[in-house]
Amino acid sequence: MSTEPARLTGISIVTVAMNRTSHLLATAARISRWHGHREHLIVDWGSQNPIDHNSLPADTRIRLLRVEGESEWQLTRAYNFAAGQCDFETILKLDADCWINDLTYRPTQLQHGRYIRTTGGGGLNGVFMINRSDFLAVGGFNEYLKGYGYDDKDLFLRLDQRMVGTGFPQAIFSTLDHGDLERVAANTIEVAGQRYPKLHAGVGVRLEAIARMEETKAINRDLASRLPWSADSPSTTYQRLSVNRWIAKKESIPAPSSGIQHETRVLGNRIYLSILAGVHERLLDMMVPATSLEEIRSWAPLLKALAGLRISTLLIGIRVALGIKRLLSRV
């Protein structure tokens, strides 16, 4: 990702969404009530049902682009594309479930070499404001990273090596009430390239979702250390199909070597199975050959059912023990 001349002075809010139109419509209307930005760039990352501009607020600051041909959610490529398309120099990254809660908030113009981010974790992780030229100077997000987790941490670590980051004031932003499990695979329709757990999902289903979340975090952490990203890294290039439609040039999408892909797959299987089977990762290493992990993973439905039974039995035992303790305390 090469550096480019600075854009016009002002704030471009960038939001990328894939199959999360209900979230986007709820937050875009709230964002439109804020008067601190000059553009809200929304990128439809290959949603199964394309986002209709007419369904968005009647706000002239909103600009809708669509990237065709994407079958899975990849935050890193998606936001790098969005940063390359915005018209103004300062980027405020807001996911489809976030909005500016404090309508009186007016950020001072960012000096180059400084950025602002949310702190404290939770659903607002990954909200940040930065000058576009500073974002491009570190290459933006690491496009080798996929799935859920560590993409923003990797970016912030690289930013902190060359500039000063500070925290947003408290209570500036809000987020829709949903958990991390919605971002990983579980048991229903495809959403954001992942799957949403059913509201009534059992313990085994929820544990499997957690296992997949931790798996992708571990893989991304490993890839970030082995394939460090910079402005000289080979980021994806795109072909313009029409005024507001683009498609990635598939041959330009960065991919780890086959050897690294195999090693990260082994790592992912180990993390996934250690959580789902309730076996410590080191014990799993000692007892199960790496070549067998993929086969064992194919037993996921059985492991999920056993995990649900195991945890449910444990929780029942805990409740019974606490009940007995309360009864004994009254004697």
PDB file of C-alpha atoms in Angstrom, residues 20 73-76 95 97 122-123 125 145-153 178-185 192-194 209-221:
ATOM      1  CA  ARG A  20     -25.316  -6.844   8.352  1.00  0.00           C
ATOM      2  CA  TRP A  73     -15.655 -11.405   5.469  1.00  0.00           C
ATOM      3  CA  GLN A  74     -12.110 -10.093   5.648  1.00  0.00           C
ATOM      4  CA  LEU A  75     -11.949  -6.927   7.719  1.00  0.00           C
ATOM      5  CA  THR A  76      -8.350  -6.189   6.820  1.00  0.00           C
ATOM      6  CA  ASP A  95     -18.111  -0.708  12.265  1.00  0.00           C
ATOM      7  CA  ASP A  97     -22.851  -1.708  14.779  1.00  0.00           C
ATOM      8  CA  GLY A 122     -15.971  -4.507  24.671  1.00  0.00           C
ATOM      9  CA  GLY A 123     -17.971  -4.030  21.482  1.00  0.00           C
ATOM     10  CA  ASN A 125     -12.800  -2.332  20.181  1.00  0.00           C
ATOM     11  CA  LEU A 145      -5.095 -11.818   8.679  1.00  0.00           C
ATOM     12  CA  LYS A 146      -8.603 -13.237   8.285  1.00  0.00           C
ATOM     13  CA  GLY A 147     -11.527 -14.186  10.467  1.00  0.00           C
ATOM     14  CA  TYR A 148     -12.046 -12.748  13.925  1.00  0.00           C
ATOM     15  CA  GLY A 149      -9.511 -11.093  16.188  1.00  0.00           C
ATOM     16  CA  TYR A 150      -6.070  -9.498  16.479  1.00  0.00           C
ATOM     17  CA  ASP A 151      -6.322  -7.433  13.274  1.00  0.00           C
ATOM     18  CA  ASP A 152      -6.776  -4.171  15.190  1.00  0.00           C
ATOM     19  CA  LYS A 153      -4.144  -5.073  17.803  1.00  0.00           C
ATOM     20  CA  HIS A 178     -24.677  -8.158  20.614  1.00  0.00           C
ATOM     21  CA  GLY A 179     -21.799 -10.372  21.584  1.00  0.00           C
ATOM     22  CA  ASP A 180     -18.637 -11.671  19.953  1.00  0.00           C
ATOM     23  CA  LEU A 181     -20.357 -14.985  19.290  1.00  0.00           C
ATOM     24  CA  GLU A 182     -22.246 -13.294  16.468  1.00  0.00           C
ATOM     25  CA  ARG A 183     -18.940 -12.782  14.693  1.00  0.00           C
ATOM     26  CA  VAL A 184     -17.984 -16.449  14.514  1.00  0.00           C
ATOM     27  CA  ALA A 185     -19.474 -19.654  13.215  1.00  0.00           C
ATOM     28  CA  ALA A 192     -20.637 -11.013   7.862  1.00  0.00           C
ATOM     29  CA  GLY A 193     -19.015 -14.027   6.254  1.00  0.00           C
ATOM     30  CA  GLN A 194     -19.532 -15.939   9.491  1.00  0.00           C
ATOM     31  CA  ALA A 209     -18.409 -20.630  18.587  1.00  0.00           C
ATOM     32  CA  ILE A 210     -15.931 -19.605  21.281  1.00  0.00           C
ATOM     33  CA  ALA A 211     -13.513 -22.279  20.041  1.00  0.00           C
ATOM     34  CA  ARG A 212     -13.630 -20.886  16.515  1.00  0.00           C
ATOM     35  CA  MET A 213     -13.189 -17.344  17.767  1.00  0.00           C
ATOM     36  CA  GLU A 214     -10.101 -18.277  19.785  1.00  0.00           C
ATOM     37  CA  GLU A 215      -8.798 -20.320  16.856  1.00  0.00           C
ATOM     38  CA  THR A 216      -8.800 -17.378  14.454  1.00  0.00           C
ATOM     39  CA  LYS A 217      -7.313 -15.061  17.087  1.00  0.00           C
ATOM     40  CA  ALA A 218      -4.402 -17.481  17.584  1.00  0.00           C
ATOM     41  CA  ILE A 219      -3.869 -17.928  13.840  1.00  0.00           C
ATOM     42  CA  ASN A 220      -3.899 -14.172  13.211  1.00  0.00           C
ATOM     43  CA  ARG A 221      -1.474 -13.542  16.063  1.00  0.00           C
TER      44      ARG A 221
END
